[in-house]
Short mmCIF file of C-alpha atoms and ligand atoms in Angstrom, two decimals:
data_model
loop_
_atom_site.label_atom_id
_atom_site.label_comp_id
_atom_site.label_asym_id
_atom_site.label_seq_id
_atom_site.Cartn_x
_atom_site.Cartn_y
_atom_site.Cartn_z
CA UNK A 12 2.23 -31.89 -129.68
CA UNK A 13 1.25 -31.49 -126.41
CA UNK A 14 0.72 -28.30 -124.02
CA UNK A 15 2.64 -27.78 -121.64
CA UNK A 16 5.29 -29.86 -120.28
CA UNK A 17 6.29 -30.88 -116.33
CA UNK A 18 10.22 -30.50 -115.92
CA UNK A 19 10.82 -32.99 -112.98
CA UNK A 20 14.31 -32.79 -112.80
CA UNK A 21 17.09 -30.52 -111.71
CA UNK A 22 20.43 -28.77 -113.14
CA UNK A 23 22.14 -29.36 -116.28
CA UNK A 24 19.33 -32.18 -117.37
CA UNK A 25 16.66 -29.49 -116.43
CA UNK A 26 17.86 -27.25 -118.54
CA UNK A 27 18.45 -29.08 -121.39
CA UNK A 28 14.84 -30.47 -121.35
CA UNK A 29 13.89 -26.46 -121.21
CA UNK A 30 16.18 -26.06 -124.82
CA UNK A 31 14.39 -28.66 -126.36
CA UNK A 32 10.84 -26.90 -125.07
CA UNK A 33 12.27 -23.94 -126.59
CA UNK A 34 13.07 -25.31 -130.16
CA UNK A 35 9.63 -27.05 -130.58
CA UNK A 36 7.49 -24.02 -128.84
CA UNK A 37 6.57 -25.90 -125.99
CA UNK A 38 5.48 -24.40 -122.72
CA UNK A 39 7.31 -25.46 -119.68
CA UNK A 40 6.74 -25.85 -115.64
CA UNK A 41 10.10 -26.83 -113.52
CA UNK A 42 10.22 -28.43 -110.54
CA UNK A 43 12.03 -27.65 -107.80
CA UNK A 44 13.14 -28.10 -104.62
CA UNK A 45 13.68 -25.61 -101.43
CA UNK A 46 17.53 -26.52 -101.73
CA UNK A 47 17.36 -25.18 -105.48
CA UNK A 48 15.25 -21.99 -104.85
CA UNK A 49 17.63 -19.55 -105.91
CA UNK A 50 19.20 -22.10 -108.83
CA UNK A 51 20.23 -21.02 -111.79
CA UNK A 52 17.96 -22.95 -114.40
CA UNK A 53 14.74 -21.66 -113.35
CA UNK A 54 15.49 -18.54 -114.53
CA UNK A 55 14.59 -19.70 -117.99
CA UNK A 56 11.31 -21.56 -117.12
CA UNK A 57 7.55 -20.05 -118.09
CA UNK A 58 6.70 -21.29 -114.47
CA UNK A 59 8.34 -22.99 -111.61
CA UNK A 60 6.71 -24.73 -108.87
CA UNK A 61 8.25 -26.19 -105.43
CA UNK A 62 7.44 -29.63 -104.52
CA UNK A 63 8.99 -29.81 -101.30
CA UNK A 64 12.17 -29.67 -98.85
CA UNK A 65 16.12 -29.99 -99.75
CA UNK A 66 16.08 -33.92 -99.37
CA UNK A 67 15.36 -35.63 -102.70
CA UNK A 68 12.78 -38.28 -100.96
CA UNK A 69 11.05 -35.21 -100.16
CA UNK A 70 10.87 -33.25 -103.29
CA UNK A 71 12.16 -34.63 -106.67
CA UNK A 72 11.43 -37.90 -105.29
CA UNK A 73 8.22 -37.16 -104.15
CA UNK A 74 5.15 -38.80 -106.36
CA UNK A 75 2.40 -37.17 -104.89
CA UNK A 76 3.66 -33.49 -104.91
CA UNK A 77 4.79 -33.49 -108.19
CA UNK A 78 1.66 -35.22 -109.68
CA UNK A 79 -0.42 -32.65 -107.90
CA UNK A 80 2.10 -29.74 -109.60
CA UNK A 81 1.30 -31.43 -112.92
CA UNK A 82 -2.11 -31.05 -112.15
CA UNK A 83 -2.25 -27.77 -110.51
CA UNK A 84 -0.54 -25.94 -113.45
CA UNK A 85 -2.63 -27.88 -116.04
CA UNK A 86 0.65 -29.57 -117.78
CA UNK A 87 -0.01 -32.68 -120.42
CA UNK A 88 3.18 -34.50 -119.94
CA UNK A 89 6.33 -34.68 -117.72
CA UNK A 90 9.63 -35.63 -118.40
CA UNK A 91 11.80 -37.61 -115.90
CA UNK A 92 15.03 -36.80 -117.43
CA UNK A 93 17.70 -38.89 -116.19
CA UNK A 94 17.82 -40.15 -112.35
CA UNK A 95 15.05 -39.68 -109.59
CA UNK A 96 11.86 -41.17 -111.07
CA UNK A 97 13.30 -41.71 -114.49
CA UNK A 98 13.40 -45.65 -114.15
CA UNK A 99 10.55 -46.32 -111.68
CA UNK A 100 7.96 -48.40 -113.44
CA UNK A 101 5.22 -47.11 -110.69
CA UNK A 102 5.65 -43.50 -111.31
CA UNK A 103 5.10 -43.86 -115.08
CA UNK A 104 2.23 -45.83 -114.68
CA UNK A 105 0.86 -43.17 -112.43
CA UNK A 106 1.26 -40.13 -114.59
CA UNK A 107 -0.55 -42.62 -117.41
CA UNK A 108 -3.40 -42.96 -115.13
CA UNK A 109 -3.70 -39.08 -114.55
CA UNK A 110 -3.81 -38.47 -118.04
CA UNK A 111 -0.15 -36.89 -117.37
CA UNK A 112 2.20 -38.55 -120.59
CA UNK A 113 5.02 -40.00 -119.40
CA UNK A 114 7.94 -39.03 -121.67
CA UNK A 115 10.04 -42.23 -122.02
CA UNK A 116 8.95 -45.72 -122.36
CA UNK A 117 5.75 -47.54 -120.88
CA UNK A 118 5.50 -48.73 -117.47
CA UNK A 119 5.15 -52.49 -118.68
CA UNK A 120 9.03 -51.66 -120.30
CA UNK A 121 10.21 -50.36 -117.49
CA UNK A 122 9.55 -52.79 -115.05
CA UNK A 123 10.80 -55.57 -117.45
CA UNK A 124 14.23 -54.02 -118.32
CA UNK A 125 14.69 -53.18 -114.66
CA UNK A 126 14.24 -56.79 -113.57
CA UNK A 127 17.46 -57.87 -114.84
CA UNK A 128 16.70 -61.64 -115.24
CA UNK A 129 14.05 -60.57 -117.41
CA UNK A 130 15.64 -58.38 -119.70
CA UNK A 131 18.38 -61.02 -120.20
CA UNK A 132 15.47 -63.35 -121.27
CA UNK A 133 13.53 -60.74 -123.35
CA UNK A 134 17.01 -59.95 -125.28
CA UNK A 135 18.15 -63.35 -125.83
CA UNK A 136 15.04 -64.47 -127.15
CA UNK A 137 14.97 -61.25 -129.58
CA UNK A 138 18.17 -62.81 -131.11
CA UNK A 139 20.99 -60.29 -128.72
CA UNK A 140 24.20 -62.46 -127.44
CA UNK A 141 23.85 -62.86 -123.68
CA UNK A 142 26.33 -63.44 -121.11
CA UNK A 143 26.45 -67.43 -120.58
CA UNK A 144 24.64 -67.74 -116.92
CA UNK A 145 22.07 -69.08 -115.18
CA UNK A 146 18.51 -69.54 -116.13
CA UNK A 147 16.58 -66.96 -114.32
CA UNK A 148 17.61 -66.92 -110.27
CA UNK A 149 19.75 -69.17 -108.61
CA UNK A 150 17.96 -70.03 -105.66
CA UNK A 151 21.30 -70.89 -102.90
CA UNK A 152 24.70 -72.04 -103.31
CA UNK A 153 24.06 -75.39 -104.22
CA UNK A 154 21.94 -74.32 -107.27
CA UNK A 155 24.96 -71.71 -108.09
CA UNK A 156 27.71 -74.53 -107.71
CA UNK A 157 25.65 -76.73 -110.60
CA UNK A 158 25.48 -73.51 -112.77
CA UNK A 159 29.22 -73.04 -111.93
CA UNK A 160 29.57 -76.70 -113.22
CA UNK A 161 28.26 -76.04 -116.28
CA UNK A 162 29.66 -72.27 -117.26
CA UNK A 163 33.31 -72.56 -114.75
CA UNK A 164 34.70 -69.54 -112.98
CA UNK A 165 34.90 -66.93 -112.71
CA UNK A 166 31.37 -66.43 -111.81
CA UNK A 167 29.31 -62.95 -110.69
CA UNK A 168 26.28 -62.80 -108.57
CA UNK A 169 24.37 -60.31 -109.76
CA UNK A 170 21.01 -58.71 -108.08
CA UNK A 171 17.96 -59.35 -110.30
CA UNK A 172 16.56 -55.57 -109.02
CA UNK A 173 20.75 -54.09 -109.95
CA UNK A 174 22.19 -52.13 -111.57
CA UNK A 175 25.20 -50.00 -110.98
CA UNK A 176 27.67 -52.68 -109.02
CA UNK A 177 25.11 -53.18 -106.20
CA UNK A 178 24.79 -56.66 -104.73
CA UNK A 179 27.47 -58.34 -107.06
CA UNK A 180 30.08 -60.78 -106.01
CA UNK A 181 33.05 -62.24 -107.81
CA UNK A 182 33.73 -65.53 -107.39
CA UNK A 183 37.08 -67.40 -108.02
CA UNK A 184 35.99 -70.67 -107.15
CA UNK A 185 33.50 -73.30 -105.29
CA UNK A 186 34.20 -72.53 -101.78
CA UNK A 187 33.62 -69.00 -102.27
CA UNK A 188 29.87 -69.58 -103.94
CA UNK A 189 28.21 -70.05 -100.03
CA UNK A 190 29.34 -66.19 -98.62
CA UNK A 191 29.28 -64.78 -101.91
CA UNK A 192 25.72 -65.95 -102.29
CA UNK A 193 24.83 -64.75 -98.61
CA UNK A 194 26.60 -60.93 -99.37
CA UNK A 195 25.44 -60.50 -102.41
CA UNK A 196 21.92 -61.36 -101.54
CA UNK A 197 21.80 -59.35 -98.14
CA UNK A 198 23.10 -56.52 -99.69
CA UNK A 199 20.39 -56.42 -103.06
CA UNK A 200 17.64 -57.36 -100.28
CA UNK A 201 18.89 -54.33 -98.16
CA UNK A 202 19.41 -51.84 -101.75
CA UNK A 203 16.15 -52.78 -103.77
CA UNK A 204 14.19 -54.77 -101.06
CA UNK A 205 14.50 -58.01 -103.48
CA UNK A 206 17.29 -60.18 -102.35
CA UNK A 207 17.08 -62.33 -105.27
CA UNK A 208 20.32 -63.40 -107.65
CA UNK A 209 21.33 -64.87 -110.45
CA UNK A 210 24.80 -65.85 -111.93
CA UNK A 211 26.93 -64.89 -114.65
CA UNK A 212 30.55 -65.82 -116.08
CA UNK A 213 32.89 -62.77 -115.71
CA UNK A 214 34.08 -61.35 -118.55
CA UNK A 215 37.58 -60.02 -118.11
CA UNK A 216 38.82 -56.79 -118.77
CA UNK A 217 35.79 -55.44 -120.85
CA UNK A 218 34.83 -52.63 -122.49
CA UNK A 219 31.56 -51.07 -122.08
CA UNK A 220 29.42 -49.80 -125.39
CA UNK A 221 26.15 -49.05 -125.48
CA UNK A 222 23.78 -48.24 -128.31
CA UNK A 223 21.39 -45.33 -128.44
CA UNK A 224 17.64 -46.05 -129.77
CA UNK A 225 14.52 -44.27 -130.23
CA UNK A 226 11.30 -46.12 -131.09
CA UNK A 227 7.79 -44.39 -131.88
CA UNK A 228 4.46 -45.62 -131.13
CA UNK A 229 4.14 -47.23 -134.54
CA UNK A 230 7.00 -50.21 -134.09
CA UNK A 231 8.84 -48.17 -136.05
CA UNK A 232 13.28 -48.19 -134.04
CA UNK A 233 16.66 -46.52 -135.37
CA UNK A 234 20.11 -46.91 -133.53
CA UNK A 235 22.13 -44.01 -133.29
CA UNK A 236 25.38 -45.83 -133.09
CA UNK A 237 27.11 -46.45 -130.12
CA UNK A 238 29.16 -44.56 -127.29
CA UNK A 239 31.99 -46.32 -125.32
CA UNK A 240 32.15 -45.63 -121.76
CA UNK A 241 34.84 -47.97 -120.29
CA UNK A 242 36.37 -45.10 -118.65
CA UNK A 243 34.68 -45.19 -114.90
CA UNK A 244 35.24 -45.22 -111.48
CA UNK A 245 33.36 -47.27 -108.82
CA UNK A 246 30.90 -47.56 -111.18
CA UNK A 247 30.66 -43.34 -112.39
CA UNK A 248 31.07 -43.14 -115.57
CA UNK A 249 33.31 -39.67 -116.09
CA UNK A 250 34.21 -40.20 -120.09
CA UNK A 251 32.12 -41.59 -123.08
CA UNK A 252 33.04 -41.29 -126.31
CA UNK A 253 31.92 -41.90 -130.09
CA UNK A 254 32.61 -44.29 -132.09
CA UNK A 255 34.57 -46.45 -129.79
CA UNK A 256 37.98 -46.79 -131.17
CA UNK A 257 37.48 -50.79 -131.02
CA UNK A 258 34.47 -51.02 -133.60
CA UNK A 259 34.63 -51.13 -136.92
CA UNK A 260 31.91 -49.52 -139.28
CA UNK A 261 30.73 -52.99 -140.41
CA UNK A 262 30.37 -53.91 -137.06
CA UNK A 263 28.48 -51.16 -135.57
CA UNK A 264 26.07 -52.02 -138.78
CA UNK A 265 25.82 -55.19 -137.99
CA UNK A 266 25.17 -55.03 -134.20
CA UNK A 267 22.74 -52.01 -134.94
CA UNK A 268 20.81 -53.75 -137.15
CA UNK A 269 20.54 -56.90 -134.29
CA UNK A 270 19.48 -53.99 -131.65
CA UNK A 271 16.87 -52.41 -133.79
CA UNK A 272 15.59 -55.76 -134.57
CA UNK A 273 15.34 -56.43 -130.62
CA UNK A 274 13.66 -53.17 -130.18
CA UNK A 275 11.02 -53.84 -132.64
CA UNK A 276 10.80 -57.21 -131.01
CA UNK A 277 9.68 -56.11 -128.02
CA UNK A 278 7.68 -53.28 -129.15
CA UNK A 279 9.86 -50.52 -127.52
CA UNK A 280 8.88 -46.72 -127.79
CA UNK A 281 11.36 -43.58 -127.20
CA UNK A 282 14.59 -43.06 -126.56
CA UNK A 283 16.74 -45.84 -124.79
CA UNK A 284 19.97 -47.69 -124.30
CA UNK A 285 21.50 -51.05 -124.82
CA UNK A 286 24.50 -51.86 -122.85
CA UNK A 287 27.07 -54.54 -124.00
CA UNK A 288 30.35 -55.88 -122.75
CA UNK A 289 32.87 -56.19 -125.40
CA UNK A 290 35.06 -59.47 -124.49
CA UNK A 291 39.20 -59.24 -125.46
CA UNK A 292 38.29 -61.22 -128.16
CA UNK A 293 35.87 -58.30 -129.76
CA UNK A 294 32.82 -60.31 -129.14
CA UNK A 295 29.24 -58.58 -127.73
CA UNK A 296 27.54 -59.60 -124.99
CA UNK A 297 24.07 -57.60 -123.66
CA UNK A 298 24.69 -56.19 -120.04
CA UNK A 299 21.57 -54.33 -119.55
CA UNK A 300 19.01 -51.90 -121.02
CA UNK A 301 18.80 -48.50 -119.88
CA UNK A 302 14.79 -47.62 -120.09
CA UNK A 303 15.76 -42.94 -120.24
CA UNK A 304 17.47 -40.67 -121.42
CA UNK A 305 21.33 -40.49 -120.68
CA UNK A 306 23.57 -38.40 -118.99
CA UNK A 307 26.21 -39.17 -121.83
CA UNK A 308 23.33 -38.48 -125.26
CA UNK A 309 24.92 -35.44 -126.39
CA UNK A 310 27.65 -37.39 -127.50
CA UNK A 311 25.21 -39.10 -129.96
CA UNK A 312 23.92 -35.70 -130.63
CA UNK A 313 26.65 -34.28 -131.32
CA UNK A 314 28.29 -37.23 -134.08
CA UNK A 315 24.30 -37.30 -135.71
CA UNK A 316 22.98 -34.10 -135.42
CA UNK A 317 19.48 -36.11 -133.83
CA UNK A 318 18.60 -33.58 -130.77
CA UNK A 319 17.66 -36.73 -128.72
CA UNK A 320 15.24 -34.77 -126.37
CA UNK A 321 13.41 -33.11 -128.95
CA UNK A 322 12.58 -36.79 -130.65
CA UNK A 323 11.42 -37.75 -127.32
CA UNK A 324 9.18 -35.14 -127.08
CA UNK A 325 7.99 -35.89 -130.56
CA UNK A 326 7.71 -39.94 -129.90
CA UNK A 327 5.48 -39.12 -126.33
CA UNK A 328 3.39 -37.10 -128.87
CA UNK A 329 2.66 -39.89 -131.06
CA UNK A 330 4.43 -38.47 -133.79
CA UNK A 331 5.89 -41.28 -136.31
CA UNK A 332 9.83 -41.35 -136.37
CA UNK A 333 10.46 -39.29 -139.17
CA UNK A 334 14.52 -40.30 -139.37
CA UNK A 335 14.99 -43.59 -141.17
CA UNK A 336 18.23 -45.59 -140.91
CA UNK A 337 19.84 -44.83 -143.99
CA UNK A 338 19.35 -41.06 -142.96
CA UNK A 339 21.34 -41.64 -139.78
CA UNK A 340 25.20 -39.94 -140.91
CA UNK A 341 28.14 -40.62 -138.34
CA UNK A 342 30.56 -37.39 -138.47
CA UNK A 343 33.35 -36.96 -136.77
CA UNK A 344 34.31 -37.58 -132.84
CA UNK A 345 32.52 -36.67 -129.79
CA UNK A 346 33.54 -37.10 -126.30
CA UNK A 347 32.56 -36.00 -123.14
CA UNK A 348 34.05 -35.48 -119.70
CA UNK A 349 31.65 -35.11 -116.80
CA UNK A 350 32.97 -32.36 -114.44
CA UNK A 351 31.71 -33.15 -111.02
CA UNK A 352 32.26 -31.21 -107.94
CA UNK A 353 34.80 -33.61 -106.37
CA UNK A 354 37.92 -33.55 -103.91
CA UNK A 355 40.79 -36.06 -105.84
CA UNK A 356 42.58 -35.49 -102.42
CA UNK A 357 39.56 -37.15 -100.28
CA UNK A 358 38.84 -40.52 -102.85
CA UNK A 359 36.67 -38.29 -105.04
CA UNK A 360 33.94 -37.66 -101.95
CA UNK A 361 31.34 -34.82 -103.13
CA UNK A 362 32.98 -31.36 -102.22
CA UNK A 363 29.94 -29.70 -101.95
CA UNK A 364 30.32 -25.64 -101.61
CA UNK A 365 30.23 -22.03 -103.30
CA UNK A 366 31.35 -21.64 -106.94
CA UNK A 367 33.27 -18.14 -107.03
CA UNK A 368 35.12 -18.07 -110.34
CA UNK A 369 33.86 -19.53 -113.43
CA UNK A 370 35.14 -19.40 -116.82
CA UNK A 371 33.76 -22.01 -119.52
CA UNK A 372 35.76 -23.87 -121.75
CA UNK A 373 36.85 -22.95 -125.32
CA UNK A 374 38.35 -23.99 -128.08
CA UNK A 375 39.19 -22.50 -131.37
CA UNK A 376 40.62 -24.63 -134.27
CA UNK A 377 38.98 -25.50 -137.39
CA UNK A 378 36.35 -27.73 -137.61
CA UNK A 379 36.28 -27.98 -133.42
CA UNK A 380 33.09 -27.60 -131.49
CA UNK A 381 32.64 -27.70 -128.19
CA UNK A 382 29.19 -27.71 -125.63
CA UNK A 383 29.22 -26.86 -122.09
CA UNK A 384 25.78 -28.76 -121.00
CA UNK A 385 25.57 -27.02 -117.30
CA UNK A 386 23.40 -25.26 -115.26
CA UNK A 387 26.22 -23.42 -112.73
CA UNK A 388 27.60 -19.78 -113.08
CA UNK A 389 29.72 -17.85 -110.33
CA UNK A 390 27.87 -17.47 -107.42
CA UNK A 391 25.99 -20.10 -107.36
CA UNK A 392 26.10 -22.50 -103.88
CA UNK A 393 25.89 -26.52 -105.04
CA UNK A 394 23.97 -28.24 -102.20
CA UNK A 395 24.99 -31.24 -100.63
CA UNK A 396 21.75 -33.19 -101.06
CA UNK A 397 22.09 -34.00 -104.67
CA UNK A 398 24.55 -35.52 -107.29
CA UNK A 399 28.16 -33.90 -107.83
CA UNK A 400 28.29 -33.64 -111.37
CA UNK A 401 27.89 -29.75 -112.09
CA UNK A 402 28.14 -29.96 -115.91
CA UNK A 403 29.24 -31.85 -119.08
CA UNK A 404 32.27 -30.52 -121.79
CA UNK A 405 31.45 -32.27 -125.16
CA UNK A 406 34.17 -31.56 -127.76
CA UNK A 407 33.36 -32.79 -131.60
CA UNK A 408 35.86 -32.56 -134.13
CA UNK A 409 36.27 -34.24 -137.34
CA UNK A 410 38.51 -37.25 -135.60
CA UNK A 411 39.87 -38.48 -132.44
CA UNK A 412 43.25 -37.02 -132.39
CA UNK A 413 41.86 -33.73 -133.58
CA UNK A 414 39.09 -34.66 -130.73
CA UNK A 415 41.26 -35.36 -127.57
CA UNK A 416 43.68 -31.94 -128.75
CA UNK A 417 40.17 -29.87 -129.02
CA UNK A 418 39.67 -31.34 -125.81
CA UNK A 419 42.94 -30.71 -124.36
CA UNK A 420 42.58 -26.83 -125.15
CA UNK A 421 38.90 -26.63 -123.43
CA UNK A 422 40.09 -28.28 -120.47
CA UNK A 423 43.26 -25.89 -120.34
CA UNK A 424 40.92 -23.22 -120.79
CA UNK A 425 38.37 -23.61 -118.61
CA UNK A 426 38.70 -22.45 -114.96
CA UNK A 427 35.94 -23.57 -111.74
CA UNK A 428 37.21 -21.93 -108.86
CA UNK A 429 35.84 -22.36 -105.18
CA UNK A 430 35.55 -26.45 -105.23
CA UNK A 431 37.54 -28.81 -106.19
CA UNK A 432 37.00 -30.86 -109.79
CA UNK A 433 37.25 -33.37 -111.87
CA UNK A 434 39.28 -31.24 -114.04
CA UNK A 435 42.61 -32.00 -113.47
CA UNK A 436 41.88 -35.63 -113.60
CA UNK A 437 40.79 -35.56 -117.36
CA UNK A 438 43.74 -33.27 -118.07
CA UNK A 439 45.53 -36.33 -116.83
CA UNK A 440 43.74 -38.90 -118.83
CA UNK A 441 44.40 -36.64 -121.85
CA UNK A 442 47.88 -37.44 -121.68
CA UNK A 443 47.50 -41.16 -120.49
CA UNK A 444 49.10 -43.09 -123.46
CA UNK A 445 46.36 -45.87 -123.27
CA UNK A 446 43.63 -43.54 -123.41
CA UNK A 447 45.34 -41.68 -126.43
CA UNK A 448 45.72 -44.93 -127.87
CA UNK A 449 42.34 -45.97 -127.33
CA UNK A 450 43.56 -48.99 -125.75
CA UNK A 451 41.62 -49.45 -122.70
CA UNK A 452 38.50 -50.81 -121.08
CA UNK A 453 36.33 -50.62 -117.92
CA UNK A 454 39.46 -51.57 -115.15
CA UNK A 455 41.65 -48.71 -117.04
CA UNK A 456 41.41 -45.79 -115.01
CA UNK A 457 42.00 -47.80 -111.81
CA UNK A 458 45.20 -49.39 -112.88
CA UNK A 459 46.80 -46.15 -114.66
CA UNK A 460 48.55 -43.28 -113.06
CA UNK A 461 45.73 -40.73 -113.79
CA UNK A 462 43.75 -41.03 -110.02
CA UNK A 463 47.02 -40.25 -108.20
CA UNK A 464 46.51 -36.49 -107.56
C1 MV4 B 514 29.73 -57.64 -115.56
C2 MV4 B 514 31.13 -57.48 -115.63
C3 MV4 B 514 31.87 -58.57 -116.06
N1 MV4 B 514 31.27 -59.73 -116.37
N2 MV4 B 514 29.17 -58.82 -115.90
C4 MV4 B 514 28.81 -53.51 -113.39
C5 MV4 B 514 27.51 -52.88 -113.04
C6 MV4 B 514 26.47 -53.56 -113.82
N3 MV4 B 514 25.80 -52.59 -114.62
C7 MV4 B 514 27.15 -54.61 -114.63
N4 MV4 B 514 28.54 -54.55 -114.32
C8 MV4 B 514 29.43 -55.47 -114.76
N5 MV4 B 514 28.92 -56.66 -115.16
C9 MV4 B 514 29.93 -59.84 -116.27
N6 MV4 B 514 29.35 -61.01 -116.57
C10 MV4 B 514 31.67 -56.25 -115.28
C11 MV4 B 514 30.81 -55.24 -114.83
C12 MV4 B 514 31.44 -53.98 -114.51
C13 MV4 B 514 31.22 -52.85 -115.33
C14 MV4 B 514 30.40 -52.87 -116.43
C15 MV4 B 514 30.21 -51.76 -117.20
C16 MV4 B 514 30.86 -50.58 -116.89
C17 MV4 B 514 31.68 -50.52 -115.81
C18 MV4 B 514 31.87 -51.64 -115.00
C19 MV4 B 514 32.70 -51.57 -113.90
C20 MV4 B 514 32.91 -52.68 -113.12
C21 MV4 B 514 32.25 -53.87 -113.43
#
């Protein structure tokens, strides 16, 4: 194992890294901004370092500083956590070159999962169902209208660079292909600087699951099962749970066993996610590959008992994988509900602002966990220049019914006083009937009752 270890995050993720530091005896150095000065989860650093002013392009953004604060307090690795530089094939290249190990993937993976039309190629060829589309980019509207021949409608521009909704367009038909082609493309050139596009069919009313995997420098890749995360808005995902309630054990298997074969395939090492679409008809279809840790892993964590973080650690330290797939045991149900800091009343804009009353959740009924993954206490002043979410409730309980009451007592019992929360909307949710049911998918939230506050 390494040294000493370069936080470069902030908040809950921050912290978490710091736990997993903790359990394998790791020294630690945090980053931080001016904004986060005062914030809670330095307290529990060895050292903390500031890499700049409040704005993120400035500080947790910034390359240079916080490759100089590796250097200047001698650290052997960093980890990105989630966010910021997590994803940015540059940056991990950098810290390689600086002798600084990146804690995730290698630059080369990266850059290829982040160029969407080459991920889709990369995954198809290592045997993963792909969305039927075009081959590579579409070039203009003519090229799209002798895809759309080929596949029908409806059809979605995509942005090669996406991710996260940007630069798509929904088409019904041909006449829309020639503006949907032109705002789709202005708006990827004008988000990632690369206005190029390419075209898949629309699947209706999906569901979104994603697979958790961790490779090690040796080829060797387990899945960790999935997490279904269909329940979003605008593209935030606020609930993920495991299993979904739509796959069956033969079927997460199956479709493990076809991920962990495309992982080894293209040679991938630590932790990472593959995203699929689940049609109405229950078949897969790869959406993307997620090249970091998630926001949503503890829900893995807490169904396998893998701490996630700590094998990442491990994996960066050229340690072989030392859990083999037949080891992997699925208890229970997890789920998690993201609190952010958010005003239902205002469209769910950031409400920034002072937290004066905080009580955590709890829960007490047999067999019931729960995990508050945050980073806030009373007192403490959320600036405006970051993300809203100010922690992460994970209830685990032996099964989903038992699960969503656990949760239903946590979220009863927990009190954030001073801004306004996502609280009351997953008390909502918890008494939606199609979310009890499990019978929804990624339009759900929109179309129920549960938003109206
Ligand atoms: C899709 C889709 C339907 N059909 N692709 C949204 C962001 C990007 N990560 C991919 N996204 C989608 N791609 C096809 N061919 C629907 C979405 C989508 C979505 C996907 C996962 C989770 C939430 C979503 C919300 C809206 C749209």
């Amino acid at each position: 194992m390494f040294g000493r270890l370069l936080i470069a995050n902030r908040g809950e993720i921050a912290a978490r890294i710091l736990r997993a530091c903790k359990t394998l005896g790791l020294e630690s150095v945090l980053i931080y901004s001016k904004a986060d000065r005062n914030a809670p989860w330095l307290d529990e650093a060895d050292t903390t370092i500031c890499v700049g002013p409040a704005a993120a392009s400035a500080s947790y953004l910034n390359q240079d500083a916080i490759l100089q604060a590796a250097e200047q307090t001698d650290c052997h690795a960093l980890h990105p956590g989630y966010g910021f530089l997590a994803e940015n094939a540059r940056f991990a290249a950098r810290c390689e070159q600086q002798g600084l190990t990146f804690v995730g993937p290698t630059a080369g993976a990266i850059r290829r999962m982040g160029d969407k039309v080459s991920a889709r190629q990369a995954m198809a060829q290592a045997g993963l169902p792909t969305i039927p589309g075009s081959d590579g980019t579409v070039a203009d509207a003519q090229e799209a209208s002798r895809v759309a021949q080929r596949i029908g409608f409806p059809l979605l521009f995509k942005a090669r660079a996406g991710g996260g909704g940007k630069g798509m367009r929904r088409c019904e038909c041909e006449q829309e292909l020639g503006p949907a082609f032109a705002e789709a493309s202005a708006e990827a050139g004008s988000a990632f600087g690369d206005p190029s596009l390419y075209l898949e069919k629309v699947i209706v009313r999906g569901r979104h699951i994603e697979f958790q995997v961790l490779g090690d420098a040796y080829g060797a890749a387990v899945h960790l099962g999935e997490r279904e995360c269909s329940i979003q808005r605008q593209h935030q995902k606020l609930v993920e749970e495991s299993p979904s309630p739509v796959l069956e054990p033969s079927e997460r298997e199956s479709l493990g066993a076809r991920v962990v074969q495309a992982m080894c395939a293209i040679g991938y090492r630590n932790a990472g996610t593959v995203e699929f679409l689940r049609d109405r008809e229950g078949l897969f279809y790869f959406l993307e590959m997620n090249t970091r840790l998630q926001v949503e892993h503890p829900v893995t964590e807490e169904r396998t008992g893998v701490d996630i973080v700590v094998e990442q650690l491990k994996i960066a330290a050229n340690e072989p994988l030392r859990i083999r797939q037949d080891d992997v045991r699925f208890r229970g149900h997890a789920i998690e509900f993201r609190i952010n800091a958010e005003d239902p009343t205002r469209g769910f804009r950031p409400d920034p602002g002072t937290i004066v009353g905080f009580d955590p959740p709890k829960v007490d009924a047999d067999g019931v966990s729960v995990r508050w993954d945050s980073a806030i206490r009373s007192g403490y002043r959320i600036p405006s220049h970051y993300d809203s979410m100010i922690g992460k409730l994970i209830v685990h309980a032996p099964d989903r019914p038992l699960a969503l009451a656990g949760a239903r007592q946590a979220l009863a019992s927990m009190r954030i006083e001073g801004v306004q929360t996502t609280i009351d909307l997953h008390r909502r949710l918890l008494e939606d009937p199609g979310f009890c049911a499990g019978d929804y998918d990624i339009e759900h939230l929109a179309q129920s009752a549960v938003l109206e506050a």
